[in-house]
Short mmCIF file of C-alpha atoms in Angstrom, two decimals:
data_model
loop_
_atom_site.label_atom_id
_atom_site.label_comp_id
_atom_site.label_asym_id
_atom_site.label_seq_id
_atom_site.Cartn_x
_atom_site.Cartn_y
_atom_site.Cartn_z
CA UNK A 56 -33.14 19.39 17.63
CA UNK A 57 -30.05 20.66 15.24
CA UNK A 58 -29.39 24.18 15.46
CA UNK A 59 -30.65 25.84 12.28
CA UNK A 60 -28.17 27.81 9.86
CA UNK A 61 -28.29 31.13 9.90
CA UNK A 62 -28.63 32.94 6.93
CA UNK A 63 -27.60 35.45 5.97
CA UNK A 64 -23.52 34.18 6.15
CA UNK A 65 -20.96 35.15 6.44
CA UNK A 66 -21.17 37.92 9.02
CA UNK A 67 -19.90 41.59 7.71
CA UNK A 68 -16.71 40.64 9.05
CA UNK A 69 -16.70 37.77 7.05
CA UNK A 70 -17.60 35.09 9.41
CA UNK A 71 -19.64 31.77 10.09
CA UNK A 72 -19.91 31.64 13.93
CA UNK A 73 -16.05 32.16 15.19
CA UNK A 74 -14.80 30.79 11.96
CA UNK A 75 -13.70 32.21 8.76
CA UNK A 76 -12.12 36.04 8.74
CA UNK A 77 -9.38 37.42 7.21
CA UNK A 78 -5.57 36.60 8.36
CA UNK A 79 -3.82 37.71 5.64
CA UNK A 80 -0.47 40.15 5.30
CA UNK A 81 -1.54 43.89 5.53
CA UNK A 82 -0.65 43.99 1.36
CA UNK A 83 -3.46 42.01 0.70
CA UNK A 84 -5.49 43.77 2.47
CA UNK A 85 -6.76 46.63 -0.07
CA UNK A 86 -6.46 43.30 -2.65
CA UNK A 87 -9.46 41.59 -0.39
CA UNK A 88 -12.04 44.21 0.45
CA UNK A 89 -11.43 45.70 -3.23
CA UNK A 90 -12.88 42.02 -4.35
CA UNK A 91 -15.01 42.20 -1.23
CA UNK A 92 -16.79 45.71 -3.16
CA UNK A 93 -16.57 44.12 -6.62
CA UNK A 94 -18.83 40.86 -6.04
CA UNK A 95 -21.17 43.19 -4.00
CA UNK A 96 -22.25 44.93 -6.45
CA UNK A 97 -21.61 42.10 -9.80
CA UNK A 98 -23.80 39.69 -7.81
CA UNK A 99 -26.92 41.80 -7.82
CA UNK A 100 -25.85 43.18 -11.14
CA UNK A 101 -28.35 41.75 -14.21
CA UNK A 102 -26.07 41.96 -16.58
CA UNK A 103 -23.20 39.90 -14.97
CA UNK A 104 -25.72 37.39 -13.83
CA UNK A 105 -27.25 37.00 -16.62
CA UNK A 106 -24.10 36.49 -18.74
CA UNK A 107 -22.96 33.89 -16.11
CA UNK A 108 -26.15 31.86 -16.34
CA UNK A 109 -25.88 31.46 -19.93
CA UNK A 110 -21.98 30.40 -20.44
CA UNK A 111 -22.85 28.02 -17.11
CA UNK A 112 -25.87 26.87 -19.86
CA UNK A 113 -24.44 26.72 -23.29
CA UNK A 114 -21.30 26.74 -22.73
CA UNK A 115 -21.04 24.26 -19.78
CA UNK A 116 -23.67 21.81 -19.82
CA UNK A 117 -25.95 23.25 -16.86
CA UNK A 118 -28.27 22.13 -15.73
CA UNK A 119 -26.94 18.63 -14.82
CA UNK A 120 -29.21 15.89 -14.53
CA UNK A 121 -29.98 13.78 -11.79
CA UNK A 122 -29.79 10.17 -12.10
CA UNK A 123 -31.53 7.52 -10.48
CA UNK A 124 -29.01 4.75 -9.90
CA UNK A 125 -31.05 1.91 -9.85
CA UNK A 126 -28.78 -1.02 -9.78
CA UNK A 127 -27.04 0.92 -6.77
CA UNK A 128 -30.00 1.39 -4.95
CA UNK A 129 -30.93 -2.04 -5.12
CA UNK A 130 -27.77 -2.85 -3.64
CA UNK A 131 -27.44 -0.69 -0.68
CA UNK A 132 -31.04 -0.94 0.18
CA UNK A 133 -32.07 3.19 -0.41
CA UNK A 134 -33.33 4.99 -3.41
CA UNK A 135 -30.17 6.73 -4.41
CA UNK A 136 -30.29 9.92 -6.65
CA UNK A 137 -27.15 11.13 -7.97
CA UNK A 138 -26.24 14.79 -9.28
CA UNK A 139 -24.49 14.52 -12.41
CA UNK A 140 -21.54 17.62 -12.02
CA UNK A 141 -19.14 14.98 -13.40
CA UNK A 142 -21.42 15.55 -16.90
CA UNK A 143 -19.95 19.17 -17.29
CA UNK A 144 -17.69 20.45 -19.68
CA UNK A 145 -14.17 19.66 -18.13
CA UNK A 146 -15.59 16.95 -15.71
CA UNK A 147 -15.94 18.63 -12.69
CA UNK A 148 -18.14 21.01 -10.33
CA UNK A 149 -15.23 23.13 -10.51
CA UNK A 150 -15.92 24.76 -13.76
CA UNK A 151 -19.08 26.59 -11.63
CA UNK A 152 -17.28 28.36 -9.88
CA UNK A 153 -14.00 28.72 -12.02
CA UNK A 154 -16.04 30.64 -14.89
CA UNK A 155 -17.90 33.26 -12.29
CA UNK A 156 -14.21 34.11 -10.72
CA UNK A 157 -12.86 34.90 -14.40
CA UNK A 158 -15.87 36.96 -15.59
CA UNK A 159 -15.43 38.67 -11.89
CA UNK A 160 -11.33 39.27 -12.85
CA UNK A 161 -12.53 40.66 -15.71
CA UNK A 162 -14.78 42.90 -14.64
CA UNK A 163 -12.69 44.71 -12.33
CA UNK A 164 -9.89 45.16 -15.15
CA UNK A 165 -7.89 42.45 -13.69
CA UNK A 166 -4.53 41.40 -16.89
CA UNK A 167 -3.54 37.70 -15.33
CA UNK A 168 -5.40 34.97 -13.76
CA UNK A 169 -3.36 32.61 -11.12
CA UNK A 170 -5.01 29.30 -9.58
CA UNK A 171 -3.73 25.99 -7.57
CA UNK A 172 -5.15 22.50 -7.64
CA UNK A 173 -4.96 19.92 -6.38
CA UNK A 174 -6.44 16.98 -8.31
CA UNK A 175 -6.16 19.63 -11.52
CA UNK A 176 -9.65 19.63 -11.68
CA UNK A 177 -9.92 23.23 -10.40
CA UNK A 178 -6.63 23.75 -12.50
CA UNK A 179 -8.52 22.45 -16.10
CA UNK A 180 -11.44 25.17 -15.38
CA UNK A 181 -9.56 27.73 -14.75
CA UNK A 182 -7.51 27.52 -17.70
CA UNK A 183 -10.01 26.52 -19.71
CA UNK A 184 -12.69 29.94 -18.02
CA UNK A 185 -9.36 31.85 -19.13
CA UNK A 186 -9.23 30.60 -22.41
CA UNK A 187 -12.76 31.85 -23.12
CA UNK A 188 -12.22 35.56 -21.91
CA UNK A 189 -8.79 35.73 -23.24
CA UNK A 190 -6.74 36.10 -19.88
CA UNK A 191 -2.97 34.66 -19.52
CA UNK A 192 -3.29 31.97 -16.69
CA UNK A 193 -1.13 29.87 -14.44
CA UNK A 194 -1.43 26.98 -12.30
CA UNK A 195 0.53 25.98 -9.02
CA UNK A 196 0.23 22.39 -8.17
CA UNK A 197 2.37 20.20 -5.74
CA UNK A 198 4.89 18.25 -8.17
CA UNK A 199 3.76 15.13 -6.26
CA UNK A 200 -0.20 15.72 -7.81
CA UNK A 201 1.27 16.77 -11.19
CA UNK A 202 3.16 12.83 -10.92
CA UNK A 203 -0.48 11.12 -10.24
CA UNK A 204 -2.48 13.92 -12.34
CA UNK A 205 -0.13 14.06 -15.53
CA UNK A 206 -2.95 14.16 -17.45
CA UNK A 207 -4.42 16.80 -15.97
CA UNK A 208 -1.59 18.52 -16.14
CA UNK A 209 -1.22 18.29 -19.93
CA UNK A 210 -4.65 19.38 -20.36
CA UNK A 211 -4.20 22.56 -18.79
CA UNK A 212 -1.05 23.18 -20.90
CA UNK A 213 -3.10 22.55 -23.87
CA UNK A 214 -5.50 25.14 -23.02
CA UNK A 215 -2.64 27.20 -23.17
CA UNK A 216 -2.27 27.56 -19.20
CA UNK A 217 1.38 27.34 -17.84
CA UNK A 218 1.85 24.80 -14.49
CA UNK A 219 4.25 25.63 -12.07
CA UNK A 220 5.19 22.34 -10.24
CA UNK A 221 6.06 23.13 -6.12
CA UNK A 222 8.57 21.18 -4.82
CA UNK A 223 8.67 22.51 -0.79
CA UNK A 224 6.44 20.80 1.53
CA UNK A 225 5.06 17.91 1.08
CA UNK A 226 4.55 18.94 -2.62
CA UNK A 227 0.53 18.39 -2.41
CA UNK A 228 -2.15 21.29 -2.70
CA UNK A 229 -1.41 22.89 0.68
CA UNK A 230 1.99 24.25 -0.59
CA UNK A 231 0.25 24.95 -3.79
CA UNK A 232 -1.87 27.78 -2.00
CA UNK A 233 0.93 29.08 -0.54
CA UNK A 234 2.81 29.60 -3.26
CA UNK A 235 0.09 31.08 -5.15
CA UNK A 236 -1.05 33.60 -2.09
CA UNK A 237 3.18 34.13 -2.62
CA UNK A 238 2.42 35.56 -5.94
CA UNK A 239 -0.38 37.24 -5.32
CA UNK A 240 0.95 39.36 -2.91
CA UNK A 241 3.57 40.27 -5.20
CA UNK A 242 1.44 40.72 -8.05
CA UNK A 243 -1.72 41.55 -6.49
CA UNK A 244 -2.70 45.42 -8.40
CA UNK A 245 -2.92 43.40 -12.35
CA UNK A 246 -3.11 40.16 -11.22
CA UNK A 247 -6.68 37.75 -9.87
CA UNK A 248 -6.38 34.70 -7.47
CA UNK A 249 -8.94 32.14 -8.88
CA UNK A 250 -9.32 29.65 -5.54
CA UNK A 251 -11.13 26.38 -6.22
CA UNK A 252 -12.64 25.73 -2.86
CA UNK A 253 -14.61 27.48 -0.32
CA UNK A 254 -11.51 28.06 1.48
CA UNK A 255 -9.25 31.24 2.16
CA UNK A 256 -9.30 34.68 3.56
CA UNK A 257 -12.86 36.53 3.56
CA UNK A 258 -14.54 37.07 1.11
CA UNK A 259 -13.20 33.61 -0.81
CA UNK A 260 -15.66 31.24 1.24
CA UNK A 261 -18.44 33.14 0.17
CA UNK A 262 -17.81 33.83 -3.31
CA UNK A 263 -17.15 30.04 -3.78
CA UNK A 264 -20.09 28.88 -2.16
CA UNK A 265 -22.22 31.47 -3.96
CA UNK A 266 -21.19 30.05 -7.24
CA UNK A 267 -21.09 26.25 -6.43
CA UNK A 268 -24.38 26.98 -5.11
CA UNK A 269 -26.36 26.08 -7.92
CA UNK A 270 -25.67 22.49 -7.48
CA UNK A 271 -27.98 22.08 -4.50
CA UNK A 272 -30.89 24.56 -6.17
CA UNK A 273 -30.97 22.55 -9.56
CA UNK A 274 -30.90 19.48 -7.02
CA UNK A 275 -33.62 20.72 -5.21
CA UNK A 276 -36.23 21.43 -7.46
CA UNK A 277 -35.19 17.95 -9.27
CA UNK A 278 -35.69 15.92 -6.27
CA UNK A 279 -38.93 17.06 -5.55
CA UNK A 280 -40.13 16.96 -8.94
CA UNK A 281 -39.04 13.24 -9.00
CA UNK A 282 -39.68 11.84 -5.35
CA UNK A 283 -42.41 14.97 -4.54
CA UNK A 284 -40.25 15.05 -1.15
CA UNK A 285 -37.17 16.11 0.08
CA UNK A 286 -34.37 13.27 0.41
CA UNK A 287 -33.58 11.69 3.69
CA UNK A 288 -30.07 12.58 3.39
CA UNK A 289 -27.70 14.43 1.08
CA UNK A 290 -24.29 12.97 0.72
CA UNK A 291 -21.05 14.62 -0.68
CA UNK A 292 -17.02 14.56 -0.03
CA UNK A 293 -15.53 17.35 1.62
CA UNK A 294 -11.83 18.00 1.08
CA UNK A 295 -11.84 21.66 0.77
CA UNK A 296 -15.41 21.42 0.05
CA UNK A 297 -16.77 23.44 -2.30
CA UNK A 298 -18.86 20.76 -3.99
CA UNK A 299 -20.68 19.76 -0.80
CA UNK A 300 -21.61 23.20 0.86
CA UNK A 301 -22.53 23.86 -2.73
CA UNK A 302 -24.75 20.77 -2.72
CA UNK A 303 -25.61 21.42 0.93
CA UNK A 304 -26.92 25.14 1.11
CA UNK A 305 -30.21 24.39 -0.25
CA UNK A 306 -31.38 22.50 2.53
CA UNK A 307 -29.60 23.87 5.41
CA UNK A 308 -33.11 25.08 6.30
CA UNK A 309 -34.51 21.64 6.25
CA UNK A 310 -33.73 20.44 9.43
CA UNK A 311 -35.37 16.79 8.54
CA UNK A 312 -32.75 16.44 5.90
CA UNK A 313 -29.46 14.73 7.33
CA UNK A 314 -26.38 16.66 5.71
CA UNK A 315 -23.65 14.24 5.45
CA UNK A 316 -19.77 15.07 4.07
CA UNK A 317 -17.14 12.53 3.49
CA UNK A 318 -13.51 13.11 4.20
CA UNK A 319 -10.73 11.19 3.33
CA UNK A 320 -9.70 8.53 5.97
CA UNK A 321 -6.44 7.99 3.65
CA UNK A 322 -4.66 4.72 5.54
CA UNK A 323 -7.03 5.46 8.56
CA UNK A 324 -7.43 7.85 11.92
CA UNK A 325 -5.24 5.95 13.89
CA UNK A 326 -2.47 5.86 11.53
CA UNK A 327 -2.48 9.43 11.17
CA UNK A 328 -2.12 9.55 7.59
CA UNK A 329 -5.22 10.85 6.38
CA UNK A 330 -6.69 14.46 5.46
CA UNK A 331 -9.62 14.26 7.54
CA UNK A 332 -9.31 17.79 9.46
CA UNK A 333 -13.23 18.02 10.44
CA UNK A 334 -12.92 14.51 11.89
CA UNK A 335 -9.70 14.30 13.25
CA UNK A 336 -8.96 17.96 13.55
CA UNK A 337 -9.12 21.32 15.57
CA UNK A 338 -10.02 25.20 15.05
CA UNK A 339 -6.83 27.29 14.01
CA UNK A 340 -5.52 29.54 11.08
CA UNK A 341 -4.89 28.57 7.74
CA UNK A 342 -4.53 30.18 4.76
CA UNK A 343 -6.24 33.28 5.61
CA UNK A 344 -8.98 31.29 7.51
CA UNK A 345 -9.81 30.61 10.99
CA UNK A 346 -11.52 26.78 10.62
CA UNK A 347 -10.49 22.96 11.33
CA UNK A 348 -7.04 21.66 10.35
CA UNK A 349 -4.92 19.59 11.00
CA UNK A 350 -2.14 20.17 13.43
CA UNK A 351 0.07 19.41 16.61
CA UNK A 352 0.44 20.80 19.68
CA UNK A 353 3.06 23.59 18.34
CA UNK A 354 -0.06 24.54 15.82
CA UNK A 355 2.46 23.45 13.32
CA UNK A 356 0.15 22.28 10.43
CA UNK A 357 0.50 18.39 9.79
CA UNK A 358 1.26 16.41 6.92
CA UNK A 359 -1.96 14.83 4.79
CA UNK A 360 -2.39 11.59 2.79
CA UNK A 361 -5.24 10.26 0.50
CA UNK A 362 -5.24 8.36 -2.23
CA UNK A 363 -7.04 11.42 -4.12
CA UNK A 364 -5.39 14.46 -4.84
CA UNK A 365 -8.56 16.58 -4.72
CA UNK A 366 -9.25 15.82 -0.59
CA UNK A 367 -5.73 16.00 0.34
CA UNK A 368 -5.63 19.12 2.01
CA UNK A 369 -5.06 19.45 5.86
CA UNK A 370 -7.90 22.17 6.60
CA UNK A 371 -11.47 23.09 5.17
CA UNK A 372 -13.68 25.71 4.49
CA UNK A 373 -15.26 27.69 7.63
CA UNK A 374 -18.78 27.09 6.48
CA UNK A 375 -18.18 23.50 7.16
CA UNK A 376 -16.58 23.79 10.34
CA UNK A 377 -19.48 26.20 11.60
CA UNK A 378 -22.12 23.67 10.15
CA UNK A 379 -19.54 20.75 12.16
CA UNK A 380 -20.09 22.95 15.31
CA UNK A 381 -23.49 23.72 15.56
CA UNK A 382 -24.54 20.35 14.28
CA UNK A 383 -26.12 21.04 11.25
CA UNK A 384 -24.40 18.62 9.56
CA UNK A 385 -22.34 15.33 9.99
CA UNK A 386 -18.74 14.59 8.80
CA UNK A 387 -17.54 11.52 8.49
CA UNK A 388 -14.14 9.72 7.09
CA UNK A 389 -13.59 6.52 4.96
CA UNK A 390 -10.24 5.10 4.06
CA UNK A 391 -8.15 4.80 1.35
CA UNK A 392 -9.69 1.36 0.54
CA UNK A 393 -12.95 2.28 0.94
CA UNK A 394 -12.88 4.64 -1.61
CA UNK A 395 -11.61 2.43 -3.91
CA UNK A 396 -14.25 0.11 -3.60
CA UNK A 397 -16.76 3.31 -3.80
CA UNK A 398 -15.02 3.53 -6.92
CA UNK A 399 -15.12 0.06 -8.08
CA UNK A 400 -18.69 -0.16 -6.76
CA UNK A 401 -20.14 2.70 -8.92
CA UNK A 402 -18.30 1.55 -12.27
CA UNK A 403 -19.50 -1.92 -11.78
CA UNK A 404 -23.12 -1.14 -10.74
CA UNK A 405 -24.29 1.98 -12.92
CA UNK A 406 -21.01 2.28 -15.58
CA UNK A 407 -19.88 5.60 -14.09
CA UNK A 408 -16.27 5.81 -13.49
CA UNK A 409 -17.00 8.75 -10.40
CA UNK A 410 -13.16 10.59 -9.40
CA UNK A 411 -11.73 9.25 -6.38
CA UNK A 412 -12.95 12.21 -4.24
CA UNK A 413 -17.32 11.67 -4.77
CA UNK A 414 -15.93 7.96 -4.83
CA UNK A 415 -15.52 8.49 -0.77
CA UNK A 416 -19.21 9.80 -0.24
CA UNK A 417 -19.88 6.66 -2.62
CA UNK A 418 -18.22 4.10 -0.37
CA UNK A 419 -20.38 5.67 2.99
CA UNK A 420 -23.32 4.86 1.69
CA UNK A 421 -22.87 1.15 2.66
CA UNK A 422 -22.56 2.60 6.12
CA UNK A 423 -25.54 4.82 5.87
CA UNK A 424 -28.42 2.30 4.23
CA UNK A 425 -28.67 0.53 7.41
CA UNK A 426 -29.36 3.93 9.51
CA UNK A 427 -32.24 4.53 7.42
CA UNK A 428 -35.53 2.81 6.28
CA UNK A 429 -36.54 0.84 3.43
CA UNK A 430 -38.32 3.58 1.59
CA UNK A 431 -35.40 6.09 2.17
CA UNK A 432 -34.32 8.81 -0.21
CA UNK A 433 -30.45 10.08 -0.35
CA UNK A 434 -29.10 12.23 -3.25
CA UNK A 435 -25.69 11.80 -3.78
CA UNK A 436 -23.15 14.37 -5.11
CA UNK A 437 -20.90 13.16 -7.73
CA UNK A 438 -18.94 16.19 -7.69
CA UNK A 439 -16.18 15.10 -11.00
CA UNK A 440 -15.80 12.09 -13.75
CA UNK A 441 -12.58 9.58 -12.84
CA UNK A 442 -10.74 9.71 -15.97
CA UNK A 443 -8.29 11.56 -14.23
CA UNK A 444 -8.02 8.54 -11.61
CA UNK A 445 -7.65 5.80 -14.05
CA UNK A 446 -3.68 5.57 -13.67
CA UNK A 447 -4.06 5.94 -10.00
CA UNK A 448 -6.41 3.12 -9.60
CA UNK A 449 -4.78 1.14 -12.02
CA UNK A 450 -1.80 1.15 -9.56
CA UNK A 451 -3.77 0.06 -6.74
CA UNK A 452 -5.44 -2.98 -9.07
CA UNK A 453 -3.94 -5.23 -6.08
CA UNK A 454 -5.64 -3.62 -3.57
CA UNK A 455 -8.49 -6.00 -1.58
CA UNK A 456 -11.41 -3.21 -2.85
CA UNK A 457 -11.63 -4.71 -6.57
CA UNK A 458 -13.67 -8.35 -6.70
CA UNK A 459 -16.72 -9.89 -5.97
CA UNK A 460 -16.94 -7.81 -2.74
CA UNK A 461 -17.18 -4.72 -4.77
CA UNK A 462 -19.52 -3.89 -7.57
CA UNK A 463 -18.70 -6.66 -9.98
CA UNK A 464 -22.66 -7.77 -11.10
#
């Protein structure tokens, strides 16, 4: 028997099990537990709720439907249920929790928003959760994701964000959050740090996963309306992974239902050129966190590869890696390839074009079909739309995941 999840997390001090915390520089200390107060009090607060609820409504599309995906289900050999987030306004489950940061900035008086991203996802809601309050906004991003995400990039501008490209590091989303938590600290009495996953220093992971949690409650009550049972298994990718604990919290308690996240393989374990930290990696510190990352014997933290922007990150949110621990839930890793033909498999099958991150929880469930029965149920988190990825796959057109082997009917 799993080890049930025990609510209510984080601790006081901000932590799931051993992990999470706060490992920050003393300045941003006062910045943190002044946030800490805020949400306290806005998240029981009527008003604020109520104000969320309805831009997250009319403004953004919620709720978003699940989808039976017939066609895929037939193939794989489950009844597959997917959750629509890439249906939102601006594509992506990001814009949940990008619009309850900015009304929180606002709130507490806060003149300038900041944000990173990776895949620009998180970097598209932000500006555009900005736009609607009327807040000045910038974006760090690794100059290597604003090459493959130029689109992304452009949107944001148009929403009247500015993107600062970061050209240390290996120029990814890692060095991204650094050099926004750089200006933060600087900036930190005027200005609000918008973070896109359930990552970070206390009270981040908790904030995040508050507001991304109405993925798995709409899911929840859709499921059982449809099936009149829980699902078998809930699937979702996991870079950061604020789209699957947000998919995952509402059956934490339902120890009969397998919790599955995907992380990115990238060209696989063994070559160690992946961003698979839950798999692959071990408990440290990073960015303001103590959780799974990737890193060598020096704790120096590695370098990270995957073929999507939005997974390739070297750590992950402590709510996973206390879930990881206590085996609660499952993580897994599929390559580079795999993805691809997720990807391929989904657009050929059902005519979704999923982003290449849910496009890695897509590819596992060839793996999982066969480790459940006939009459199985698994919902599926499609956590963002692929338009962003169309340049990206388009340059991997002669990789082996495209053809008959793949979701071509």
């Amino acid at each position: 028997m799993k080890a049930a999840h025990s609510h209510p997390l984080p601790d006081a001090r901000g932590r799931f099990g051993p992990f999470g915390g706060r490992y920050v520089p003393e300045t941003l200390i006062p910045a943190l537990e002044e946030l800490e107060r805020s949400y306290a009090r806005l998240s029981v607060d009527p008003r604020f709720q109520d104000e969320l609820t309805a831009l997250l409504r009319d403004y953004c599309g919620r709720p978003t439907p699940l989808y039976f995906a017939r066609r895929l289900s037939e193939r794989v050999g489950v009844r597959v249920y997917i959750k629509r987030e890439d249906l939102l306004h601006t594509g992506a489950h990001k814009i949940n929790n990008a619009m309850g940061q900015v009304l929180l900035a606002r709130r507490m008086g806060k003149r300038r928003i900041i944000a990173e991203t990776g895949a620009g996802q998180h970097g598209v809601a932000t500006a555009t959760a900005a736009a609607t309050v009327g807040l000045p906004c910038e974006v760090y991003m690794g100059r290597e994701d604003t090459l493959r995400q130029a689109l992304n990039v452009y949107r944001m501008q148009l929403l009247g964000a500015r993107v600062i490209p970061v050209d240390v590091g290996t120029r990814t989303l890692k060095d991204a959050i650094n050099e926004a938590l750089r200006d933060w600290v600087t900036n930190v009495r005027d200005t609000f740090y918008v973070i896109g996953s359930a990552v970070g220093p206390h009270p981040y992971p908790r904030i995040v996963a508050d507001f991304q949690s109405v993925i798995g409650r709409e899911a929840r009550q859709q499921i059982l309306a449809r099936e009149g049972r829980l699902p078998d298994a809930v699937v979702a990718c996991v870079g950061g992974g604020s789209n699957a604990i947000g998919l995952f919290r509402a059956f934490v308690e339902d120890e009969r239902v397998r919790l599955i996240g995907v992380e990115a393989g990238g060209a696989g374990l063994g070559a160690g050129r992946h961003a698979a930290s839950l798999t692959a990696g071990s408990p440290g510190v990073l960015h303001g966190a103590y959780t799974y990352l990737l890193q060598d014997e020096s704790g120096q933290v590695l370098g990270t590869h995957s073929v999507s922007a939005g997974l390739d990150y070297p750590g992950v949110g402590p709510e996973h890696a206390y879930l990881k621990d206590n085996g609660r839930a499952e993580y897994v890793a599929v390559s580079d390839a795999q993805a691809l033909r997720g990807f391929y498999l989904l657009a050929g099958l059902e005519g979704i074009l999923p982003a290449l991150e849910p496009a890695h929880a897509v590819a596992y469930l060839e793996t999982l079909a066969p480790q459940l029965g006939q009459d199985a149920v698994v919902l599926l988190g499609l956590s963002g739309r692929g338009d962003k990825d169309v340049e990206t796959v388009r340059r991997h057109e002669a990789a082996p995941a495209k053809g008959a082997d793949a979701g071509e009917p």
